[in-house]
Amino acid sequence: MGLKIGRKVEKVNGKELSYADFVEQYLARNQPVILTGLMDDWRACKDWVSDTGKPNLRFFSAHFGDSTVQVADCGTKDFTDQKRLEMSVSEFIDIWEKTSSSVNGGDDGKSLYLKDWHFVKEYPDYVAYTTPVFFLDDWLNLYLDKYSMHGDPESYQARNEISCSDYRFVYMGSKGTWTPLHADVFRSYSWSANVCGRKQWYFLTPSQHHLVFDRYMKSSVYDIFEDVCESKYPGFEKEDTISINHNWFNAYNISWVWDLLLREYHEAKGYIEDIKDICDDFEGLCQKNLAANAGMDFRDFFICMIRFALANLVLFYQLSTNKRNIEWSSSQLARLLLLNLKNIKCVTVKMESESAWQNRGIATVNLMETIEDQSFIEFCNALGRTYGVTCNHSEINFNPTRFFLEHEGINLYDLFGTRICKPDELVSFLDNALKLVGIEGR
């Protein structure tokens, strides 16, 4: 049975769509959508685009030319991806400009595509754009703004740390550049904004993803279409393009992240099973390989979940303190925080059954130290600002002296302990913490 072509992707005026409707119609259902009208005030749309509507390449050379970036050679396959080259932005622009009229594409016939440029991380004061409200509940980048993904930086090379510093990217390419068929990092959500030019996208529904793999479900198709089909897409003209792209996850898809890590872990483990008997720390090697392949290991993910659980509890407890009427728990913000905590718990319950947790003490988080840590305070406040916008709620600022040490006369640390080391401890902590505000079994 071949691929079935589904319905067209909806196009919606973003200025007329509420956040609640976006969540209900698209986010929770994992449905793609095209949103218009959200980029009118972006600095990138002014500085990065020439009067003719094409990329303002000289602006990039003049202001960001010294940045070192990864560039894909679209004509050369390297395993399951395209061959990557490293060069400065100025060098990339020079090649683009010198060969823009060439029939063969880039330098020596190469078609070059600048990818995964961590522009926001490198130029935080430039403010090229404002993330639309629909994509603000971005656990991945909120977390990485305050923490390193890897809990043990000495175990990872500097290049890996840079590649995991955030997941906000700028892409630039001349007409005809492309990306092979792929699933996004962490199986996350992704949003992409065309600053100028045009892109053609092909989406595969989850129910049909198996059709593009080999019989062993290991290797997928590299290029599903060698070129744009003129008969199917009449009038489509390739254009030079600049886009801004974010990968992100939150409560609605956090389970996918764990499912991916688990699959990648067992695959990494299988590859080196033959050296298990002679390896001093076989499990540690499996986790290191997992982090290299997937971007994080079990420990990284678990610590991330602990911090998000604590941050959501912070906001939830302070909301319950500030709202002294019986309706506070049914507010939009309270319902969102409960959803977050529920889904974190569901993922953590799935972690409990994995034998790797029983073989080693993977993580230890001191609750007292975490609550009082300045990075965590800033993390909580950033999350509070985000939900203040998405839920139309007044901003909640975290004051560590008022939170958690005592809640209505009860010392939470005495009840639940000061450390979380394993998934079952986080599950118990969440259950007991929510009981104190009368939330059970939700």
Short mmCIF file of C-alpha atoms in Angstrom, two decimals:
data_model
loop_
_atom_site.label_atom_id
_atom_site.label_comp_id
_atom_site.label_asym_id
_atom_site.label_seq_id
_atom_site.Cartn_x
_atom_site.Cartn_y
_atom_site.Cartn_z
CA MET A 1 0.00 0.00 0.00
CA GLY A 2 1.39 3.40 -0.99
CA LEU A 3 1.33 6.72 0.79
CA LYS A 4 -2.05 8.38 1.14
CA ILE A 5 -2.24 12.10 0.54
CA GLY A 6 -4.23 13.69 3.35
CA ARG A 7 -5.99 16.98 3.65
CA LYS A 8 -4.29 20.30 3.05
CA VAL A 9 -2.61 22.10 5.94
CA GLU A 10 -4.90 24.82 7.25
CA LYS A 11 -3.90 28.46 6.90
CA VAL A 12 -5.09 30.70 9.75
CA ASN A 13 -4.70 34.39 10.55
CA GLY A 14 -2.60 34.32 13.71
CA LYS A 15 -3.94 37.68 14.83
CA GLU A 16 -7.45 36.25 15.02
CA LEU A 17 -6.56 32.95 16.72
CA SER A 18 -6.62 32.66 20.50
CA TYR A 19 -3.98 30.69 22.35
CA ALA A 20 -6.63 28.37 23.82
CA ASP A 21 -7.99 27.60 20.34
CA PHE A 22 -4.48 26.97 19.02
CA VAL A 23 -3.85 24.47 21.81
CA GLU A 24 -7.17 22.69 21.32
CA GLN A 25 -7.18 22.56 17.52
CA TYR A 26 -3.50 22.04 16.69
CA LEU A 27 -1.08 21.58 19.58
CA ALA A 28 -2.92 18.87 21.52
CA ARG A 29 -3.90 17.09 18.29
CA ASN A 30 -0.40 17.35 16.78
CA GLN A 31 -1.81 18.95 13.63
CA PRO A 32 0.30 21.17 11.36
CA VAL A 33 -0.96 24.68 10.64
CA ILE A 34 0.20 27.76 8.74
CA LEU A 35 -0.15 30.95 10.80
CA THR A 36 -0.06 34.33 9.07
CA GLY A 37 0.31 37.91 10.27
CA LEU A 38 2.77 37.25 13.11
CA MET A 39 5.98 38.74 11.70
CA ASP A 40 5.03 42.31 10.85
CA ASP A 41 7.15 43.91 13.57
CA TRP A 42 10.17 41.63 13.38
CA ARG A 43 13.52 43.35 13.01
CA ALA A 44 14.71 40.41 10.92
CA CYS A 45 12.07 41.18 8.28
CA LYS A 46 13.53 44.66 7.89
CA ASP A 47 17.28 44.19 8.30
CA TRP A 48 17.65 40.83 6.60
CA VAL A 49 15.56 41.52 3.50
CA SER A 50 16.52 43.80 0.62
CA ASP A 51 14.15 46.16 -1.17
CA THR A 52 13.68 43.49 -3.83
CA GLY A 53 12.48 40.95 -1.26
CA LYS A 54 15.63 38.85 -1.48
CA PRO A 55 18.10 38.08 1.35
CA ASN A 56 20.24 41.09 2.28
CA LEU A 57 23.47 39.12 2.21
CA ARG A 58 25.75 42.12 2.66
CA PHE A 59 24.01 42.93 5.95
CA PHE A 60 24.91 39.50 7.29
CA SER A 61 28.53 39.85 6.22
CA ALA A 62 28.83 43.29 7.77
CA HIS A 63 27.19 42.53 11.12
CA PHE A 64 27.60 38.78 11.70
CA GLY A 65 30.36 37.82 9.28
CA ASP A 66 32.80 36.50 11.90
CA SER A 67 30.39 33.87 13.24
CA THR A 68 31.38 30.27 12.60
CA VAL A 69 28.51 28.20 11.22
CA GLN A 70 27.68 24.74 9.93
CA VAL A 71 26.90 24.56 6.22
CA ALA A 72 25.38 21.54 4.49
CA ASP A 73 26.55 20.46 1.05
CA CYS A 74 23.16 19.46 -0.37
CA GLY A 75 24.77 17.48 -3.16
CA THR A 76 26.85 15.16 -0.98
CA LYS A 77 25.32 12.45 1.20
CA ASP A 78 27.05 11.61 4.48
CA PHE A 79 25.44 8.53 6.06
CA THR A 80 21.80 9.59 6.60
CA ASP A 81 22.46 13.34 6.34
CA GLN A 82 24.26 15.80 4.11
CA LYS A 83 27.98 16.46 4.38
CA ARG A 84 28.65 19.33 6.79
CA LEU A 85 31.27 22.03 6.30
CA GLU A 86 32.42 24.64 8.80
CA MET A 87 33.08 28.21 7.70
CA SER A 88 32.44 31.81 8.66
CA VAL A 89 29.25 33.58 7.66
CA SER A 90 31.33 35.88 5.45
CA GLU A 91 32.84 32.93 3.62
CA PHE A 92 29.40 31.41 3.12
CA ILE A 93 28.00 34.70 1.80
CA ASP A 94 30.97 35.15 -0.56
CA ILE A 95 30.38 31.71 -2.09
CA TRP A 96 26.65 32.39 -2.38
CA GLU A 97 27.15 35.74 -4.12
CA LYS A 98 29.90 34.59 -6.47
CA THR A 99 27.90 31.64 -7.73
CA SER A 100 24.32 32.90 -7.52
CA SER A 101 24.05 32.94 -11.29
CA SER A 102 25.80 29.61 -11.80
CA VAL A 103 23.76 26.83 -13.36
CA ASN A 104 25.56 24.26 -11.23
CA GLY A 105 24.83 25.95 -7.90
CA GLY A 106 27.53 26.76 -5.38
CA ASP A 107 31.32 26.68 -5.34
CA ASP A 108 32.61 23.83 -7.54
CA GLY A 109 29.03 22.79 -8.20
CA LYS A 110 28.12 22.59 -4.52
CA SER A 111 24.69 23.67 -3.31
CA LEU A 112 25.31 25.07 0.18
CA TYR A 113 22.73 25.51 2.94
CA LEU A 114 23.53 27.23 6.25
CA LYS A 115 21.78 25.25 9.00
CA ASP A 116 21.35 25.22 12.77
CA TRP A 117 22.90 28.64 13.39
CA HIS A 118 22.39 29.39 17.12
CA PHE A 119 21.73 33.03 16.31
CA VAL A 120 19.81 34.02 19.46
CA LYS A 121 22.44 32.46 21.71
CA GLU A 122 25.22 34.25 19.84
CA TYR A 123 23.49 37.64 19.49
CA PRO A 124 21.04 37.92 22.41
CA ASP A 125 20.95 41.73 22.34
CA TYR A 126 20.08 42.00 18.66
CA VAL A 127 16.45 40.79 19.13
CA ALA A 128 15.78 39.70 15.56
CA TYR A 129 12.24 38.56 16.36
CA THR A 130 9.71 37.94 19.09
CA THR A 131 8.52 34.39 19.62
CA PRO A 132 4.76 34.25 18.89
CA VAL A 133 2.56 33.54 21.90
CA PHE A 134 1.55 30.16 20.45
CA PHE A 135 5.10 28.86 20.87
CA LEU A 136 6.04 30.42 24.20
CA ASP A 137 5.37 27.30 26.29
CA ASP A 138 8.76 26.03 25.19
CA TRP A 139 10.25 23.87 27.92
CA LEU A 140 13.34 23.03 25.90
CA ASN A 141 14.65 26.54 25.34
CA LEU A 142 13.37 27.95 28.65
CA TYR A 143 15.40 25.26 30.37
CA LEU A 144 18.54 25.75 28.30
CA ASP A 145 18.48 29.50 28.95
CA LYS A 146 19.33 28.70 32.59
CA TYR A 147 20.90 25.24 32.60
CA SER A 148 23.22 23.08 30.57
CA MET A 149 21.51 20.02 29.18
CA HIS A 150 24.39 17.83 30.35
CA GLY A 151 24.82 17.44 34.09
CA ASP A 152 28.42 16.32 33.69
CA PRO A 153 30.01 18.72 31.17
CA GLU A 154 33.43 17.07 31.48
CA SER A 155 32.00 14.00 29.82
CA TYR A 156 31.14 15.88 26.63
CA GLN A 157 33.15 17.74 24.06
CA ALA A 158 32.82 21.49 23.69
CA ARG A 159 31.31 21.08 20.23
CA ASN A 160 28.51 18.93 21.64
CA GLU A 161 27.83 21.55 24.31
CA ILE A 162 27.51 24.25 21.64
CA SER A 163 25.14 22.13 19.57
CA CYS A 164 22.94 21.61 22.65
CA SER A 165 23.13 25.22 23.91
CA ASP A 166 19.65 25.99 22.59
CA TYR A 167 17.33 24.97 19.78
CA ARG A 168 16.62 28.34 18.18
CA PHE A 169 18.09 28.44 14.70
CA VAL A 170 18.53 30.55 11.60
CA TYR A 171 18.67 28.80 8.20
CA MET A 172 19.86 30.42 4.97
CA GLY A 173 20.11 28.94 1.51
CA SER A 174 20.04 29.74 -2.17
CA LYS A 175 17.21 28.41 -4.30
CA GLY A 176 17.20 24.64 -4.55
CA THR A 177 18.86 23.91 -1.20
CA TRP A 178 17.04 21.31 0.87
CA THR A 179 16.99 19.00 3.89
CA PRO A 180 16.61 15.19 3.68
CA LEU A 181 13.55 13.43 5.06
CA HIS A 182 13.95 13.38 8.84
CA ALA A 183 12.27 13.50 12.26
CA ASP A 184 13.16 16.51 14.40
CA VAL A 185 15.50 16.34 17.38
CA PHE A 186 13.86 14.77 20.48
CA ARG A 187 10.78 14.20 18.26
CA SER A 188 9.89 17.71 19.34
CA TYR A 189 7.45 20.19 17.93
CA SER A 190 8.95 22.63 15.46
CA TRP A 191 7.94 26.01 14.12
CA SER A 192 9.51 27.71 11.13
CA ALA A 193 9.08 31.30 9.96
CA ASN A 194 10.07 32.39 6.46
CA VAL A 195 11.75 35.78 6.71
CA CYS A 196 12.00 35.84 2.93
CA GLY A 197 11.75 33.39 0.06
CA ARG A 198 9.65 30.25 -0.24
CA LYS A 199 9.94 26.70 1.08
CA GLN A 200 8.17 23.53 0.13
CA TRP A 201 7.40 21.08 2.92
CA TYR A 202 6.40 17.41 2.87
CA PHE A 203 4.78 16.04 6.03
CA LEU A 204 4.27 12.36 6.75
CA THR A 205 1.44 11.40 9.08
CA PRO A 206 2.46 9.23 12.08
CA SER A 207 0.22 6.42 10.85
CA GLN A 208 2.28 6.14 7.64
CA HIS A 209 5.81 6.69 8.90
CA HIS A 210 6.68 2.99 8.58
CA LEU A 211 6.26 3.18 4.81
CA VAL A 212 9.49 5.14 4.34
CA PHE A 213 11.70 2.69 6.26
CA ASP A 214 13.44 -0.44 5.07
CA ARG A 215 12.16 -3.88 6.08
CA TYR A 216 14.22 -3.74 9.29
CA MET A 217 12.81 -0.31 10.26
CA LYS A 218 16.37 1.02 10.55
CA SER A 219 17.04 3.22 7.52
CA SER A 220 14.56 5.64 6.00
CA VAL A 221 14.30 7.20 2.57
CA TYR A 222 16.86 9.97 2.12
CA ASP A 223 15.20 12.06 -0.59
CA ILE A 224 11.51 11.45 -1.26
CA PHE A 225 11.46 13.80 -4.27
CA GLU A 226 14.47 14.76 -6.31
CA ASP A 227 12.86 18.00 -7.37
CA VAL A 228 9.63 19.95 -7.17
CA CYS A 229 7.06 18.29 -9.42
CA GLU A 230 5.78 20.99 -11.77
CA SER A 231 2.63 19.03 -12.63
CA LYS A 232 1.65 18.73 -8.95
CA TYR A 233 2.78 22.22 -7.94
CA PRO A 234 2.32 24.47 -10.99
CA GLY A 235 3.81 27.91 -10.62
CA PHE A 236 6.14 26.96 -7.76
CA GLU A 237 9.41 28.81 -8.25
CA LYS A 238 12.48 28.16 -6.16
CA GLU A 239 13.75 31.18 -4.25
CA ASP A 240 16.64 32.17 -2.03
CA THR A 241 15.39 31.80 1.53
CA ILE A 242 16.05 32.82 5.13
CA SER A 243 14.06 31.18 7.90
CA ILE A 244 13.91 31.15 11.69
CA ASN A 245 13.25 27.77 13.29
CA HIS A 246 12.67 26.53 16.85
CA ASN A 247 12.48 23.01 18.20
CA TRP A 248 10.42 22.80 21.38
CA PHE A 249 8.55 20.47 23.67
CA ASN A 250 6.15 20.82 26.58
CA ALA A 251 3.55 18.79 28.47
CA TYR A 252 1.73 17.81 25.27
CA ASN A 253 4.64 15.92 23.76
CA ILE A 254 7.08 15.25 26.60
CA SER A 255 6.23 11.53 26.47
CA TRP A 256 7.60 11.39 22.93
CA VAL A 257 10.98 12.58 24.20
CA TRP A 258 11.21 9.75 26.73
CA ASP A 259 10.01 7.19 24.17
CA LEU A 260 12.77 8.33 21.81
CA LEU A 261 15.45 8.21 24.51
CA LEU A 262 14.39 4.69 25.45
CA ARG A 263 14.55 3.48 21.83
CA GLU A 264 17.91 5.18 21.28
CA TYR A 265 19.24 3.72 24.54
CA HIS A 266 18.40 0.14 23.62
CA GLU A 267 19.82 0.66 20.15
CA ALA A 268 23.07 2.12 21.55
CA LYS A 269 23.25 -0.72 24.06
CA GLY A 270 22.77 -3.33 21.34
CA TYR A 271 25.63 -1.94 19.26
CA ILE A 272 28.19 -2.52 22.04
CA GLU A 273 26.69 -5.58 23.75
CA ASP A 274 29.71 -7.66 22.70
CA ILE A 275 32.07 -5.66 24.96
CA LYS A 276 29.85 -5.75 28.03
CA ASP A 277 31.96 -8.32 29.88
CA ILE A 278 35.21 -6.39 29.43
CA CYS A 279 33.86 -2.88 30.03
CA ASP A 280 34.43 -1.35 33.48
CA ASP A 281 31.33 0.86 33.23
CA PHE A 282 29.15 -0.58 30.51
CA GLU A 283 26.01 1.31 31.58
CA GLY A 284 27.96 4.57 31.73
CA LEU A 285 29.21 3.98 28.19
CA CYS A 286 25.66 3.28 27.01
CA GLN A 287 24.49 6.56 28.52
CA LYS A 288 27.40 8.48 27.01
CA ASN A 289 26.62 7.08 23.57
CA LEU A 290 22.94 7.89 24.10
CA ALA A 291 23.79 11.52 24.87
CA ALA A 292 25.99 11.73 21.77
CA ASN A 293 23.26 10.30 19.54
CA ALA A 294 20.12 11.84 21.03
CA GLY A 295 21.33 15.06 22.69
CA MET A 296 20.75 13.91 26.28
CA ASP A 297 20.94 10.80 28.43
CA PHE A 298 18.59 9.43 31.09
CA ARG A 299 20.18 11.51 33.83
CA ASP A 300 19.92 14.74 31.84
CA PHE A 301 16.26 14.12 31.08
CA PHE A 302 15.38 13.12 34.64
CA ILE A 303 17.01 16.19 36.18
CA CYS A 304 15.18 18.34 33.63
CA MET A 305 11.87 16.75 34.69
CA ILE A 306 12.64 17.29 38.39
CA ARG A 307 13.33 20.98 37.84
CA PHE A 308 10.20 21.42 35.74
CA ALA A 309 8.14 19.60 38.34
CA LEU A 310 9.48 21.88 41.07
CA ALA A 311 8.95 25.00 38.97
CA ASN A 312 5.35 24.07 38.21
CA LEU A 313 4.76 23.29 41.89
CA VAL A 314 6.21 26.69 42.78
CA LEU A 315 3.73 28.43 40.50
CA PHE A 316 0.87 26.19 41.58
CA TYR A 317 1.47 26.74 45.29
CA GLN A 318 1.83 30.48 44.88
CA LEU A 319 -1.34 30.57 42.79
CA SER A 320 -3.19 28.69 45.54
CA THR A 321 -1.85 31.16 48.12
CA ASN A 322 -2.80 34.23 46.11
CA LYS A 323 -6.25 32.97 45.10
CA ARG A 324 -8.21 32.51 48.30
CA ASN A 325 -11.52 31.68 46.64
CA ILE A 326 -12.80 28.24 45.77
CA GLU A 327 -12.54 28.90 42.01
CA TRP A 328 -8.75 29.26 41.82
CA SER A 329 -8.16 25.58 41.00
CA SER A 330 -10.37 25.80 37.89
CA SER A 331 -8.58 28.83 36.43
CA GLN A 332 -6.83 28.44 33.08
CA LEU A 333 -3.41 28.73 34.71
CA ALA A 334 -4.18 26.19 37.43
CA ARG A 335 -5.47 23.71 34.85
CA LEU A 336 -2.32 24.14 32.77
CA LEU A 337 -0.03 23.65 35.77
CA LEU A 338 -1.93 20.52 36.75
CA LEU A 339 -1.67 19.20 33.19
CA ASN A 340 2.07 19.81 33.27
CA LEU A 341 2.49 18.01 36.60
CA LYS A 342 0.25 15.14 35.54
CA ASN A 343 2.19 14.56 32.32
CA ILE A 344 5.55 14.82 34.10
CA LYS A 345 4.29 12.19 36.52
CA CYS A 346 3.10 9.94 33.67
CA VAL A 347 6.51 10.07 32.01
CA THR A 348 8.25 9.47 35.33
CA VAL A 349 6.09 6.40 35.98
CA LYS A 350 7.25 5.06 32.61
CA MET A 351 10.85 5.68 33.67
CA GLU A 352 10.38 3.57 36.80
CA SER A 353 10.04 0.36 34.80
CA GLU A 354 13.34 0.82 32.96
CA SER A 355 16.02 -1.45 34.43
CA ALA A 356 18.80 1.09 33.85
CA TRP A 357 17.54 3.04 36.86
CA GLN A 358 17.90 0.00 39.07
CA ASN A 359 21.48 -0.65 38.01
CA ARG A 360 22.95 2.68 39.11
CA GLY A 361 22.16 5.87 40.99
CA ILE A 362 21.71 8.11 37.97
CA ALA A 363 20.73 11.43 39.56
CA THR A 364 20.55 13.20 42.90
CA VAL A 365 18.80 16.56 43.23
CA ASN A 366 18.85 18.41 46.54
CA LEU A 367 15.51 20.19 46.83
CA MET A 368 16.67 22.79 49.34
CA GLU A 369 19.68 23.76 47.24
CA THR A 370 17.59 23.83 44.07
CA ILE A 371 14.88 26.06 45.53
CA GLU A 372 17.44 28.58 46.77
CA ASP A 373 19.62 28.52 43.65
CA GLN A 374 19.55 31.78 41.68
CA SER A 375 19.33 29.97 38.34
CA PHE A 376 16.23 28.13 39.55
CA ILE A 377 14.64 31.35 40.81
CA GLU A 378 15.21 32.94 37.38
CA PHE A 379 13.92 29.78 35.71
CA CYS A 380 10.70 29.89 37.76
CA ASN A 381 10.19 33.56 37.02
CA ALA A 382 10.71 32.97 33.28
CA LEU A 383 8.11 30.20 33.39
CA GLY A 384 5.78 32.47 35.35
CA ARG A 385 6.14 35.25 32.77
CA THR A 386 5.44 32.77 29.98
CA TYR A 387 2.24 31.50 31.56
CA GLY A 388 1.22 35.01 32.47
CA VAL A 389 1.11 35.73 28.73
CA THR A 390 -0.40 32.46 27.49
CA CYS A 391 -3.05 32.27 30.24
CA ASN A 392 -3.83 36.01 30.43
CA HIS A 393 -2.84 35.93 34.08
CA SER A 394 -0.95 38.41 36.20
CA GLU A 395 2.73 37.55 36.44
CA ILE A 396 3.76 35.25 39.29
CA ASN A 397 7.14 36.08 40.80
CA PHE A 398 8.86 33.41 42.84
CA ASN A 399 10.00 34.34 46.32
CA PRO A 400 11.98 31.41 47.79
CA THR A 401 11.60 32.66 51.35
CA ARG A 402 7.82 32.27 51.10
CA PHE A 403 7.68 28.98 49.28
CA PHE A 404 8.07 25.38 50.23
CA LEU A 405 9.81 25.69 53.56
CA GLU A 406 6.35 25.94 55.00
CA HIS A 407 2.96 25.69 53.36
CA GLU A 408 0.16 26.55 55.78
CA GLY A 409 2.31 25.49 58.72
CA ILE A 410 3.51 22.19 57.22
CA ASN A 411 7.21 21.67 56.52
CA LEU A 412 7.33 19.91 53.17
CA TYR A 413 10.92 18.80 53.53
CA ASP A 414 10.12 16.97 56.77
CA LEU A 415 7.28 15.16 55.02
CA PHE A 416 8.96 14.20 51.75
CA GLY A 417 12.70 14.44 52.32
CA THR A 418 15.26 16.80 50.81
CA ARG A 419 16.55 14.73 47.90
CA ILE A 420 15.17 13.05 44.79
CA CYS A 421 17.35 10.34 43.29
CA LYS A 422 15.06 7.99 41.37
CA PRO A 423 11.80 8.19 39.39
CA ASP A 424 9.68 6.57 42.10
CA GLU A 425 10.80 9.27 44.55
CA LEU A 426 9.68 12.01 42.17
CA VAL A 427 6.30 10.30 41.72
CA SER A 428 5.79 10.11 45.49
CA PHE A 429 6.91 13.70 45.91
CA LEU A 430 4.40 14.96 43.35
CA ASP A 431 1.56 12.92 44.83
CA ASN A 432 2.22 14.15 48.36
CA ALA A 433 2.80 17.76 47.36
CA LEU A 434 -0.53 17.98 45.52
CA LYS A 435 -2.40 16.41 48.42
CA LEU A 436 -1.54 19.45 50.51
CA VAL A 437 -3.68 21.66 48.30
CA GLY A 438 -6.47 19.12 48.01
CA ILE A 439 -5.58 17.89 44.54
CA GLU A 440 -5.66 14.09 44.37
CA GLY A 441 -6.26 11.61 41.61
CA ARG A 442 -6.49 14.17 38.84
#
